[in-house]
Tab-separated table of N, CA, C and O in Angstrom:
chain	number	residue	atom	x	y	z
S	1	MET	N	88.609	63.262	-133.958
S	1	MET	CA	87.560	63.085	-133.394
S	1	MET	C	86.728	61.954	-134.474
S	1	MET	O	86.538	62.417	-135.809
S	2	SER	N	86.386	60.785	-133.976
S	2	SER	CA	85.530	59.516	-135.166
S	2	SER	C	84.073	60.835	-135.458
S	2	SER	O	83.554	61.392	-134.387
S	3	VAL	N	83.330	60.206	-136.328
S	3	VAL	CA	82.065	60.575	-136.845
S	3	VAL	C	81.153	60.006	-135.407
S	3	VAL	O	80.431	60.949	-135.211
S	4	TYR	N	81.241	58.848	-134.992
S	4	TYR	CA	80.311	58.558	-133.789
S	4	TYR	C	80.542	59.207	-132.427
S	4	TYR	O	79.506	60.046	-132.261
S	5	GLU	N	81.473	59.619	-132.448
S	5	GLU	CA	82.076	60.769	-131.352
S	5	GLU	C	81.594	62.232	-131.601
S	5	GLU	O	80.828	63.082	-130.366
S	6	SER	N	81.629	62.600	-132.839
S	6	SER	CA	81.125	63.890	-133.567
S	6	SER	C	79.648	64.344	-133.093
S	6	SER	O	79.210	65.004	-132.754
S	7	ILE	N	78.904	63.147	-133.651
S	7	ILE	CA	77.485	62.894	-133.461
S	7	ILE	C	76.847	62.825	-132.030
S	7	ILE	O	75.814	63.569	-131.498
S	8	MET	N	77.838	62.140	-131.486
S	8	MET	CA	77.208	61.920	-129.899
S	8	MET	C	77.451	63.419	-129.011
S	8	MET	O	76.438	63.742	-128.270
S	9	GLN	N	78.400	64.317	-129.365
S	9	GLN	CA	78.872	65.558	-129.190
S	9	GLN	C	77.811	66.341	-128.993
S	9	GLN	O	77.014	67.278	-128.464
S	10	GLY	N	77.365	66.263	-130.468
S	10	GLY	CA	76.491	67.094	-131.264
S	10	GLY	C	74.787	67.319	-130.320
S	10	GLY	O	74.129	67.858	-129.976
S	11	LEU	N	74.770	65.422	-129.897
S	11	LEU	CA	73.187	65.040	-129.575
S	11	LEU	C	73.727	65.824	-128.092
S	11	LEU	O	72.411	66.083	-127.398
S	12	ASN	N	74.556	65.492	-127.262
S	12	ASN	CA	74.966	65.853	-126.098
S	12	ASN	C	74.382	67.409	-125.752
S	12	ASN	O	73.851	67.757	-124.671
S	13	GLU	N	75.235	68.022	-126.887
S	13	GLU	CA	75.173	69.407	-126.687
S	13	GLU	C	73.507	70.122	-126.844
S	13	GLU	O	73.187	70.952	-126.658
S	14	ALA	N	72.762	69.484	-127.746
S	14	ALA	CA	71.543	69.598	-127.809
S	14	ALA	C	70.557	69.510	-126.820
S	14	ALA	O	69.681	70.572	-126.693
S	15	ILE	N	70.907	68.476	-126.285
S	15	ILE	CA	70.027	68.301	-124.734
S	15	ILE	C	70.054	69.074	-123.860
S	15	ILE	O	69.471	69.796	-123.083
S	16	GLU	N	71.468	69.401	-123.701
S	16	GLU	CA	71.847	70.226	-122.633
S	16	GLU	C	71.387	71.730	-122.794
S	16	GLU	O	70.749	72.472	-122.021
S	17	TYR	N	71.582	72.058	-124.237
S	17	TYR	CA	71.073	73.312	-124.746
S	17	TYR	C	69.365	73.464	-124.313
S	17	TYR	O	68.679	74.197	-123.704
S	18	GLU	N	68.742	72.402	-124.730
S	18	GLU	CA	67.296	72.131	-124.122
S	18	GLU	C	67.236	72.165	-123.052
S	18	GLU	O	65.941	72.777	-122.357
S	19	LYS	N	67.907	71.574	-122.216
S	19	LYS	CA	67.437	71.987	-120.650
S	19	LYS	C	68.047	73.411	-120.391
S	19	LYS	O	67.579	73.594	-119.003
S	20	GLY	N	68.741	74.377	-120.715
S	20	GLY	CA	68.814	75.174	-120.497
S	20	GLY	C	70.283	75.660	-119.728
S	20	GLY	O	70.444	76.841	-119.317
S	21	ASN	N	70.897	74.288	-120.218
S	21	ASN	CA	72.102	74.348	-119.351
S	21	ASN	C	73.518	75.581	-120.464
S	21	ASN	O	74.695	75.261	-120.087
S	22	LEU	N	73.309	75.508	-121.777
S	22	LEU	CA	73.823	75.862	-122.701
S	22	LEU	C	72.992	77.564	-123.426
S	22	LEU	O	72.045	77.308	-123.336
S	23	GLU	N	74.013	78.198	-123.593
S	23	GLU	CA	73.431	79.437	-124.138
S	23	GLU	C	73.790	79.090	-125.695
S	23	GLU	O	74.352	78.394	-125.902
S	24	ASP	N	73.036	79.687	-126.584
S	24	ASP	CA	72.954	79.813	-127.974
S	24	ASP	C	73.996	80.376	-128.480
S	24	ASP	O	74.292	81.083	-127.961
S	25	ASP	N	74.821	80.051	-129.327
S	25	ASP	CA	75.667	80.205	-130.082
S	25	ASP	C	75.384	80.819	-131.331
S	25	ASP	O	75.956	80.653	-132.366
S	26	THR	N	74.566	82.311	-131.248
S	26	THR	CA	74.253	82.708	-132.803
S	26	THR	C	74.244	83.970	-132.608
S	26	THR	O	74.900	84.737	-131.913
S	27	SER	N	74.509	84.737	-133.856
S	27	SER	CA	74.850	86.280	-134.266
S	27	SER	C	73.646	86.685	-134.892
S	27	SER	O	72.892	85.916	-135.526
S	28	LYS	N	73.257	88.152	-134.577
S	28	LYS	CA	72.294	88.808	-135.397
S	28	LYS	C	72.915	89.783	-136.185
S	28	LYS	O	73.990	90.523	-136.278
S	29	LEU	N	72.383	89.306	-137.721
S	29	LEU	CA	72.575	89.838	-138.654
S	29	LEU	C	71.362	90.849	-139.440
S	29	LEU	O	70.581	90.824	-139.140
S	30	THR	N	72.245	92.557	-139.314
S	30	THR	CA	70.930	93.304	-140.026
S	30	THR	C	71.072	93.636	-141.447
S	30	THR	O	72.747	93.422	-141.674
S	31	ASN	N	70.388	94.363	-142.171
S	31	ASN	CA	70.672	94.540	-143.569
S	31	ASN	C	70.382	95.767	-143.869
S	31	ASN	O	68.969	96.098	-142.993
S	32	GLU	N	71.043	96.591	-144.519
S	32	GLU	CA	70.384	98.162	-144.671
S	32	GLU	C	69.881	98.277	-145.898
S	32	GLU	O	70.126	97.568	-146.981
S	33	ASP	N	68.878	99.034	-146.352
S	33	ASP	CA	68.646	99.391	-147.545
S	33	ASP	C	69.572	99.995	-148.668
S	33	ASP	O	70.599	100.842	-148.259
S	34	VAL	N	69.248	99.172	-149.676
S	34	VAL	CA	69.996	99.658	-150.835
S	34	VAL	C	69.676	100.924	-151.670
S	34	VAL	O	68.660	100.993	-152.167
S	35	SER	N	70.391	101.941	-151.662
S	35	SER	CA	69.962	103.119	-152.338
S	35	SER	C	69.936	102.799	-153.811
S	35	SER	O	68.968	103.587	-154.702
S	36	GLU	N	71.172	102.642	-154.495
S	36	GLU	CA	71.087	101.983	-155.652
S	36	GLU	C	71.757	100.708	-155.958
S	36	GLU	O	72.829	100.404	-155.602
S	37	VAL	N	71.082	100.350	-157.125
S	37	VAL	CA	71.826	98.939	-157.300
S	37	VAL	C	72.899	99.130	-158.525
S	37	VAL	O	72.345	99.360	-159.545
S	38	GLN	N	73.919	98.391	-158.782
S	38	GLN	CA	74.727	98.316	-159.661
S	38	GLN	C	75.045	97.148	-160.099
S	38	GLN	O	75.303	95.941	-159.541
S	39	THR	N	74.898	96.871	-161.831
S	39	THR	CA	75.029	95.587	-162.524
S	39	THR	C	75.879	95.773	-163.317
S	39	THR	O	76.453	97.138	-163.644
S	40	ILE	N	76.772	94.670	-163.637
S	40	ILE	CA	77.717	94.602	-164.173
S	40	ILE	C	77.218	93.671	-165.575
S	40	ILE	O	76.637	92.778	-165.555
S	41	GLU	N	77.452	94.491	-166.597
S	41	GLU	CA	76.780	93.840	-167.778
S	41	GLU	C	78.205	93.149	-168.811
S	41	GLU	O	79.196	93.436	-168.797
S	42	LYS	N	77.675	91.952	-168.895
S	42	LYS	CA	78.685	91.094	-169.870
S	42	LYS	C	78.416	91.146	-171.427
S	42	LYS	O	77.707	91.812	-171.833
S	43	GLU	N	80.056	91.522	-171.919
S	43	GLU	CA	79.514	91.614	-173.552
S	43	GLU	C	79.574	90.622	-174.104
S	43	GLU	O	79.872	89.599	-173.810
């Protein structure tokens, strides 16, 4: 795929997403509290 085709595909996907025709392709990440932080000391 050429650079032009890649850009056009991305733009078309963005337009379709804005129209509501595509679902978002995201993931949800969560962080847990760290009870103890360990560090490594360099000599």
